[in-house]
Amino acid sequence: EYTDCPVFDGLFEFTQLYTGASIDGAIKLNNCETDVAINWSGGLHHAKKSEASGFCYINDIVLAILELLKVHARVLYVDIDVHHGDGVEEAFYCTDRVMTFSLHKYGDFFPGTGHIKDTGAKEGTGFSVNAPLTSGMTDDTYEKIFKPVMSKIMEVYRPGAVVLQCGADSLTGDRLGCFNLSLKGHAECVKYVKGFGVPTLVLGGGGYTIRNVARCWAYETSVLLDTEIPNEIPYNDYFEYYAPDFKLHLTPEPRENLNTEASLESVRVDLLTQLQSLQGAPSVQMQEVPPEFDLRKDKYAEGQKDGGDDDDVRDRGPGRISKGNGDGVRRVHEAEFYEDDSDTRDAPRPGTS
């Protein structure tokens, strides 16, 4: 009842959709079918290999990065969610083939990881980059950390692909977040990453003031498409949610920025020093590339239900079956009772009272 990852009807289909979309975006990047792929439903960065966490059930980011690694020697993961991207960092903590860069609130804040000294282990030492920040981050202070560190990463690491998680809970006014970024400040990170011209997978993530999440990802889609959109929100079915101003852009709250110039300079210097100590971009030995994920694309679906050999012609009886699979007969489990069953386990035996 109180878990942050409750089981709900349609959970498996939900995870299939957002995870499959991220993997499909990675495949399109690998096949050079696009320069930028977007999946706003993805970006669930807290999920672990054997554990759901922080509203995240399956870590689509990790699976998409594994797909990108089939083609690219090095992949960079960038996380601008207010929470630390712990699931992704943990998955690649001991390898130099993936560098993770996360800017997040640190200190008495979920998930409690992402200290600046958490830099990786074994072959991955130095390839986990964490920028621990505190409440009240503004556009200007965020940019002073993000751009110089990001520039140094691209110079030193030279990734073949980038995965950018754009959690909208770092915006001003978020119900769970504590940063004070505007849409333009948040989107400036997206624009800066896009400017390097590296194949990029753009994903969603957190965001708990829903109207602002919609604002953010609509605006960042326009930034990725190099298309200007007006500040006035056009009439739609959800128009009343954007009252009272019905505008796209947000005004930061009049609150104190607890990130001082000295603390930001310390973080920036430590991260640049960490990156400078890396011995150039790691290489990968030549090896056989695994086949790409089978996502059952349209070419596989064209021959279904057309009278061909691939049609499933088995009878479908009543009862519980799994969406058209199986023989149409409801499976009966010995520990489960049905309407016409009676529980005789505790009934008196014949001849006894």
Short mmCIF file of C-alpha atoms in Angstrom, two decimals:
data_model
loop_
_atom_site.label_atom_id
_atom_site.label_comp_id
_atom_site.label_asym_id
_atom_site.label_seq_id
_atom_site.Cartn_x
_atom_site.Cartn_y
_atom_site.Cartn_z
CA GLU A 1 0.00 0.00 0.00
CA TYR A 2 2.83 2.39 0.82
CA THR A 3 5.42 1.24 -1.70
CA ASP A 4 6.70 3.66 -4.32
CA CYS A 5 6.40 0.88 -6.93
CA PRO A 6 2.88 -0.54 -6.54
CA VAL A 7 1.57 -3.36 -8.71
CA PHE A 8 -1.28 -2.17 -10.94
CA ASP A 9 -3.38 -3.55 -13.75
CA GLY A 10 -1.48 -3.41 -17.04
CA LEU A 11 1.94 -3.05 -15.37
CA PHE A 12 3.71 -5.52 -17.65
CA GLU A 13 2.29 -3.94 -20.82
CA PHE A 14 3.31 -0.52 -19.50
CA THR A 15 6.92 -1.63 -18.96
CA GLN A 16 6.95 -3.33 -22.38
CA LEU A 17 5.89 -0.13 -24.11
CA TYR A 18 8.31 2.35 -22.56
CA THR A 19 11.24 -0.07 -22.52
CA GLY A 20 10.63 -1.26 -26.08
CA ALA A 21 10.47 2.34 -27.28
CA SER A 22 13.90 3.11 -25.78
CA ILE A 23 15.43 -0.02 -27.28
CA ASP A 24 13.86 0.80 -30.65
CA GLY A 25 15.33 4.30 -30.48
CA ALA A 26 18.76 2.81 -29.83
CA ILE A 27 18.36 0.45 -32.81
CA LYS A 28 17.46 3.37 -35.08
CA LEU A 29 20.57 5.23 -33.94
CA ASN A 30 22.71 2.14 -34.51
CA ASN A 31 21.31 1.75 -38.02
CA CYS A 32 21.87 5.46 -38.79
CA GLU A 33 18.15 5.89 -39.42
CA THR A 34 18.08 9.07 -37.32
CA ASP A 35 20.42 11.46 -35.51
CA VAL A 36 18.15 11.99 -32.51
CA ALA A 37 15.57 9.56 -31.12
CA ILE A 38 13.04 10.66 -28.47
CA ASN A 39 11.08 8.57 -25.99
CA TRP A 40 9.47 10.78 -23.37
CA SER A 41 7.87 7.75 -21.69
CA GLY A 42 11.31 6.31 -20.89
CA GLY A 43 14.10 7.43 -18.60
CA LEU A 44 13.22 5.32 -15.54
CA HIS A 45 16.68 5.51 -14.03
CA HIS A 46 16.19 4.07 -10.52
CA ALA A 47 15.28 0.48 -11.39
CA LYS A 48 17.92 -2.15 -10.62
CA LYS A 49 18.58 -5.56 -12.12
CA SER A 50 16.46 -7.31 -9.49
CA GLU A 51 14.57 -4.46 -7.86
CA ALA A 52 11.99 -1.86 -8.74
CA SER A 53 12.70 1.49 -7.12
CA GLY A 54 11.52 5.09 -7.14
CA PHE A 55 8.51 4.64 -9.47
CA CYS A 56 10.80 2.75 -11.86
CA TYR A 57 10.07 -0.88 -12.72
CA ILE A 58 12.38 -1.72 -15.63
CA ASN A 59 15.49 0.33 -16.36
CA ASP A 60 14.93 1.06 -20.04
CA ILE A 61 18.04 3.26 -20.07
CA VAL A 62 20.37 0.38 -19.23
CA LEU A 63 18.79 -1.84 -21.90
CA ALA A 64 19.04 0.93 -24.51
CA ILE A 65 22.71 1.55 -23.63
CA LEU A 66 23.45 -2.18 -23.95
CA GLU A 67 21.92 -2.02 -27.43
CA LEU A 68 24.06 1.01 -28.34
CA LEU A 69 27.20 -0.79 -27.11
CA LYS A 70 26.72 -3.38 -29.86
CA VAL A 71 27.84 -0.70 -32.33
CA HIS A 72 29.54 2.06 -30.31
CA ALA A 73 32.74 1.56 -28.34
CA ARG A 74 31.77 4.21 -25.78
CA VAL A 75 28.38 5.57 -24.68
CA LEU A 76 27.83 8.65 -22.52
CA TYR A 77 24.84 8.86 -20.18
CA VAL A 78 23.76 12.33 -19.00
CA ASP A 79 21.10 12.79 -16.29
CA ILE A 80 19.50 16.17 -15.50
CA ASP A 81 16.76 14.77 -13.26
CA VAL A 82 16.75 16.21 -9.72
CA HIS A 83 17.38 12.67 -8.40
CA HIS A 84 20.62 10.77 -8.84
CA GLY A 85 20.59 8.21 -11.68
CA ASP A 86 21.61 5.40 -9.35
CA GLY A 87 20.29 2.45 -11.38
CA VAL A 88 22.25 3.39 -14.49
CA GLU A 89 25.42 4.21 -12.56
CA GLU A 90 25.25 0.89 -10.68
CA ALA A 91 24.84 -1.08 -13.91
CA PHE A 92 28.01 0.37 -15.47
CA TYR A 93 30.04 1.21 -12.35
CA CYS A 94 32.84 -1.22 -13.21
CA THR A 95 33.26 -0.56 -16.94
CA ASP A 96 34.91 2.19 -18.94
CA ARG A 97 32.64 1.67 -21.94
CA VAL A 98 29.90 3.78 -20.38
CA MET A 99 30.45 7.11 -18.65
CA THR A 100 27.63 8.42 -16.44
CA PHE A 101 27.23 12.11 -15.65
CA SER A 102 24.52 13.04 -13.15
CA LEU A 103 23.61 16.45 -11.68
CA HIS A 104 21.29 16.01 -8.71
CA LYS A 105 20.19 17.09 -5.25
CA TYR A 106 22.37 15.35 -2.66
CA GLY A 107 21.90 15.06 1.09
CA ASP A 108 18.80 13.70 2.88
CA PHE A 109 17.16 13.17 -0.51
CA PHE A 110 16.16 10.07 -2.47
CA PRO A 111 17.96 7.84 -3.39
CA GLY A 112 20.82 9.02 -1.16
CA THR A 113 23.58 8.13 -3.64
CA GLY A 114 25.72 10.22 -5.97
CA HIS A 115 28.52 11.58 -3.80
CA ILE A 116 31.23 13.37 -5.73
CA LYS A 117 33.76 10.73 -4.66
CA ASP A 118 31.67 7.92 -6.18
CA THR A 119 33.75 7.73 -9.34
CA GLY A 120 33.56 4.06 -10.36
CA ALA A 121 35.45 0.86 -9.60
CA LYS A 122 37.87 -1.54 -11.32
CA GLU A 123 38.04 -0.71 -15.06
CA GLY A 124 35.33 1.92 -14.50
CA THR A 125 37.31 4.03 -12.05
CA GLY A 126 36.92 7.67 -13.02
CA PHE A 127 34.02 7.07 -15.41
CA SER A 128 31.19 7.85 -12.99
CA VAL A 129 30.84 11.63 -12.77
CA ASN A 130 28.60 13.02 -10.03
CA ALA A 131 27.71 16.65 -9.40
CA PRO A 132 26.03 16.79 -5.95
CA LEU A 133 24.00 19.97 -5.60
CA THR A 134 21.52 21.40 -3.12
CA SER A 135 18.20 23.25 -3.19
CA GLY A 136 17.40 26.34 -5.23
CA MET A 137 19.49 25.73 -8.35
CA THR A 138 18.89 28.49 -10.92
CA ASP A 139 19.47 28.52 -14.66
CA ASP A 140 22.76 30.44 -14.40
CA THR A 141 24.31 28.33 -11.63
CA TYR A 142 23.22 25.08 -13.29
CA GLU A 143 24.80 26.15 -16.56
CA LYS A 144 28.08 27.01 -14.82
CA ILE A 145 28.39 23.38 -13.75
CA PHE A 146 26.84 21.61 -16.73
CA LYS A 147 28.58 23.21 -19.70
CA PRO A 148 32.26 23.12 -18.62
CA VAL A 149 31.99 19.55 -17.30
CA MET A 150 30.06 18.37 -20.35
CA SER A 151 32.59 19.99 -22.67
CA LYS A 152 35.47 18.29 -20.87
CA ILE A 153 33.70 14.92 -21.02
CA MET A 154 33.25 15.18 -24.79
CA GLU A 155 36.89 16.19 -25.18
CA VAL A 156 38.30 13.37 -23.05
CA TYR A 157 35.83 10.53 -23.52
CA ARG A 158 34.71 11.06 -27.16
CA PRO A 159 31.55 8.92 -26.99
CA GLY A 160 30.01 7.35 -30.07
CA ALA A 161 26.49 7.92 -28.75
CA VAL A 162 24.80 9.90 -25.97
CA VAL A 163 21.77 9.00 -23.85
CA LEU A 164 20.19 12.08 -22.25
CA GLN A 165 17.67 11.67 -19.42
CA CYS A 166 15.54 14.83 -19.14
CA GLY A 167 13.70 14.41 -15.85
CA ALA A 168 11.38 17.39 -15.43
CA ASP A 169 11.41 17.31 -11.62
CA SER A 170 14.38 19.69 -11.66
CA LEU A 171 12.01 22.45 -12.84
CA THR A 172 10.69 25.18 -10.60
CA GLY A 173 7.45 24.34 -8.83
CA ASP A 174 7.83 20.57 -8.90
CA ARG A 175 5.96 18.78 -6.11
CA LEU A 176 8.95 16.60 -5.18
CA GLY A 177 11.92 18.46 -6.63
CA CYS A 178 13.72 21.38 -5.01
CA PHE A 179 15.53 23.05 -7.91
CA ASN A 180 14.38 26.31 -9.48
CA LEU A 181 15.06 25.88 -13.19
CA SER A 182 12.97 27.44 -15.92
CA LEU A 183 12.04 25.63 -19.11
CA LYS A 184 14.72 27.57 -20.98
CA GLY A 185 17.41 26.66 -18.45
CA HIS A 186 16.45 22.98 -18.54
CA ALA A 187 16.25 22.95 -22.34
CA GLU A 188 19.61 24.71 -22.64
CA CYS A 189 21.21 21.44 -21.49
CA VAL A 190 19.36 19.58 -24.23
CA LYS A 191 20.43 22.14 -26.83
CA TYR A 192 24.05 21.99 -25.66
CA VAL A 193 24.21 18.20 -25.88
CA LYS A 194 22.57 18.24 -29.32
CA GLY A 195 25.18 20.74 -30.48
CA PHE A 196 27.97 18.15 -30.34
CA GLY A 197 26.40 16.32 -33.29
CA VAL A 198 26.68 12.87 -31.71
CA PRO A 199 23.83 10.34 -32.15
CA THR A 200 21.57 11.00 -29.18
CA LEU A 201 18.75 9.14 -27.46
CA VAL A 202 16.58 11.60 -25.52
CA LEU A 203 14.43 10.19 -22.73
CA GLY A 204 11.96 11.50 -20.16
CA GLY A 205 12.14 10.71 -16.47
CA GLY A 206 10.76 12.23 -13.28
CA GLY A 207 8.31 15.10 -12.98
CA TYR A 208 5.49 15.46 -10.47
CA THR A 209 3.72 18.66 -11.46
CA ILE A 210 2.12 17.16 -14.54
CA ARG A 211 1.24 20.38 -16.39
CA ASN A 212 4.88 21.47 -16.15
CA VAL A 213 6.13 18.09 -17.39
CA ALA A 214 3.97 18.53 -20.50
CA ARG A 215 5.26 22.06 -20.93
CA CYS A 216 8.87 20.94 -20.57
CA TRP A 217 8.89 18.05 -23.00
CA ALA A 218 6.80 19.91 -25.58
CA TYR A 219 9.31 22.77 -25.50
CA GLU A 220 12.34 20.46 -25.59
CA THR A 221 10.88 18.62 -28.58
CA SER A 222 10.77 21.97 -30.37
CA VAL A 223 14.39 22.64 -29.35
CA LEU A 224 15.50 19.28 -30.76
CA LEU A 225 13.62 20.05 -33.99
CA ASP A 226 15.03 23.60 -34.20
CA THR A 227 11.46 24.89 -34.40
CA GLU A 228 10.14 27.86 -32.47
CA ILE A 229 6.76 27.56 -30.80
CA PRO A 230 4.65 30.38 -29.30
CA ASN A 231 4.41 31.05 -25.58
CA GLU A 232 0.61 30.96 -25.73
CA ILE A 233 -0.73 27.44 -25.22
CA PRO A 234 -3.32 26.61 -27.90
CA TYR A 235 -6.76 25.43 -26.83
CA ASN A 236 -6.90 21.69 -26.15
CA ASP A 237 -8.76 19.14 -24.02
CA TYR A 238 -6.56 19.96 -21.03
CA PHE A 239 -6.49 23.72 -21.49
CA GLU A 240 -7.86 24.50 -18.01
CA TYR A 241 -4.86 22.78 -16.37
CA TYR A 242 -2.63 25.65 -17.54
CA ALA A 243 -4.59 28.38 -15.77
CA PRO A 244 -4.30 31.14 -14.85
CA ASP A 245 -1.85 32.41 -17.48
CA PHE A 246 -2.14 29.64 -20.13
CA LYS A 247 1.50 30.23 -21.04
CA LEU A 248 4.20 27.73 -22.01
CA HIS A 249 7.13 29.13 -20.04
CA LEU A 250 7.50 29.14 -16.27
CA THR A 251 8.63 31.90 -13.95
CA PRO A 252 11.15 30.73 -11.31
CA GLU A 253 10.03 31.06 -7.70
CA PRO A 254 11.47 33.85 -5.51
CA ARG A 255 13.49 31.49 -3.30
CA GLU A 256 17.05 31.34 -2.03
CA ASN A 257 19.68 29.43 -3.98
CA LEU A 258 21.58 27.44 -1.36
CA ASN A 259 24.35 26.61 -3.84
CA THR A 260 27.04 29.18 -3.13
CA GLU A 261 29.68 30.28 -5.60
CA ALA A 262 32.31 28.58 -3.45
CA SER A 263 30.47 25.24 -3.35
CA LEU A 264 29.82 25.28 -7.08
CA GLU A 265 33.44 26.13 -7.83
CA SER A 266 34.58 23.26 -5.62
CA VAL A 267 32.33 20.78 -7.47
CA ARG A 268 33.40 22.09 -10.86
CA VAL A 269 37.12 21.91 -10.06
CA ASP A 270 36.86 18.41 -8.57
CA LEU A 271 35.01 17.07 -11.60
CA LEU A 272 37.35 18.68 -14.13
CA THR A 273 40.32 17.28 -12.21
CA GLN A 274 38.75 13.82 -12.23
CA LEU A 275 38.23 13.98 -15.99
CA GLN A 276 41.69 15.36 -16.64
CA SER A 277 43.22 12.37 -14.87
CA LEU A 278 41.67 9.90 -17.34
CA GLN A 279 44.16 8.47 -19.81
CA GLY A 280 42.27 9.36 -22.97
CA ALA A 281 39.30 7.59 -24.50
CA PRO A 282 39.28 3.82 -23.79
CA SER A 283 39.38 1.46 -26.78
CA VAL A 284 37.57 -1.82 -27.37
CA GLN A 285 38.96 -4.94 -29.02
CA MET A 286 37.27 -6.10 -32.20
CA GLN A 287 34.63 -8.74 -31.56
CA GLU A 288 31.52 -10.20 -33.10
CA VAL A 289 28.56 -7.85 -32.80
CA PRO A 290 25.48 -9.48 -31.22
CA PRO A 291 22.27 -9.36 -33.29
CA GLU A 292 19.92 -6.46 -32.66
CA PHE A 293 16.83 -6.87 -30.53
CA ASP A 294 13.85 -8.51 -32.25
CA LEU A 295 11.09 -5.97 -31.71
CA ARG A 296 8.56 -7.68 -34.00
CA LYS A 297 8.46 -4.83 -36.46
CA ASP A 298 5.76 -4.37 -39.07
CA LYS A 299 7.41 -6.69 -41.54
CA TYR A 300 6.76 -9.55 -39.14
CA ALA A 301 3.15 -8.53 -38.59
CA GLU A 302 2.15 -8.22 -42.22
CA GLY A 303 1.51 -11.96 -42.63
CA GLN A 304 -0.76 -12.34 -39.64
CA LYS A 305 -4.44 -13.20 -40.02
CA ASP A 306 -4.29 -13.17 -43.82
CA GLY A 307 -4.84 -16.87 -44.43
CA GLY A 308 -1.13 -17.64 -44.62
CA ASP A 309 0.94 -20.33 -42.93
CA ASP A 310 1.78 -18.06 -40.00
CA ASP A 311 -1.82 -17.63 -38.86
CA ASP A 312 -2.82 -19.10 -35.51
CA VAL A 313 -5.92 -21.16 -36.24
CA ARG A 314 -6.38 -22.75 -32.84
CA ASP A 315 -9.82 -22.49 -31.27
CA ARG A 316 -10.31 -19.88 -28.61
CA GLY A 317 -12.51 -21.15 -25.82
CA PRO A 318 -13.85 -19.13 -22.91
CA GLY A 319 -11.87 -18.61 -19.75
CA ARG A 320 -8.59 -16.98 -18.94
CA ILE A 321 -6.06 -17.07 -21.71
CA SER A 322 -3.05 -14.85 -22.31
CA LYS A 323 -3.99 -12.42 -25.07
CA GLY A 324 -4.41 -14.94 -27.84
CA ASN A 325 -1.64 -17.33 -26.80
CA GLY A 326 -2.16 -20.92 -25.69
CA ASP A 327 -4.88 -23.39 -26.60
CA GLY A 328 -7.85 -21.45 -25.27
CA VAL A 329 -8.28 -23.68 -22.21
CA ARG A 330 -8.19 -22.10 -18.79
CA ARG A 331 -5.36 -23.44 -16.69
CA VAL A 332 -6.52 -24.87 -13.35
CA HIS A 333 -4.15 -24.54 -10.43
CA GLU A 334 -4.48 -26.96 -7.54
CA ALA A 335 -4.26 -24.16 -4.99
CA GLU A 336 -7.00 -22.06 -6.60
CA PHE A 337 -10.76 -22.46 -6.13
CA TYR A 338 -13.44 -21.64 -8.68
CA GLU A 339 -17.16 -20.95 -8.43
CA ASP A 340 -18.21 -24.59 -8.79
CA ASP A 341 -15.59 -25.92 -6.37
CA SER A 342 -16.09 -26.66 -2.68
CA ASP A 343 -13.44 -26.67 -0.02
CA THR A 344 -13.60 -30.14 1.57
CA ARG A 345 -10.16 -30.06 3.10
CA ASP A 346 -11.47 -29.57 6.65
CA ALA A 347 -14.74 -31.52 6.29
CA PRO A 348 -15.20 -34.51 8.65
CA ARG A 349 -14.27 -37.87 7.21
CA PRO A 350 -17.01 -40.44 6.58
CA GLY A 351 -17.89 -42.36 9.75
CA THR A 352 -16.61 -39.62 12.06
CA SER A 353 -18.41 -36.81 13.79
#
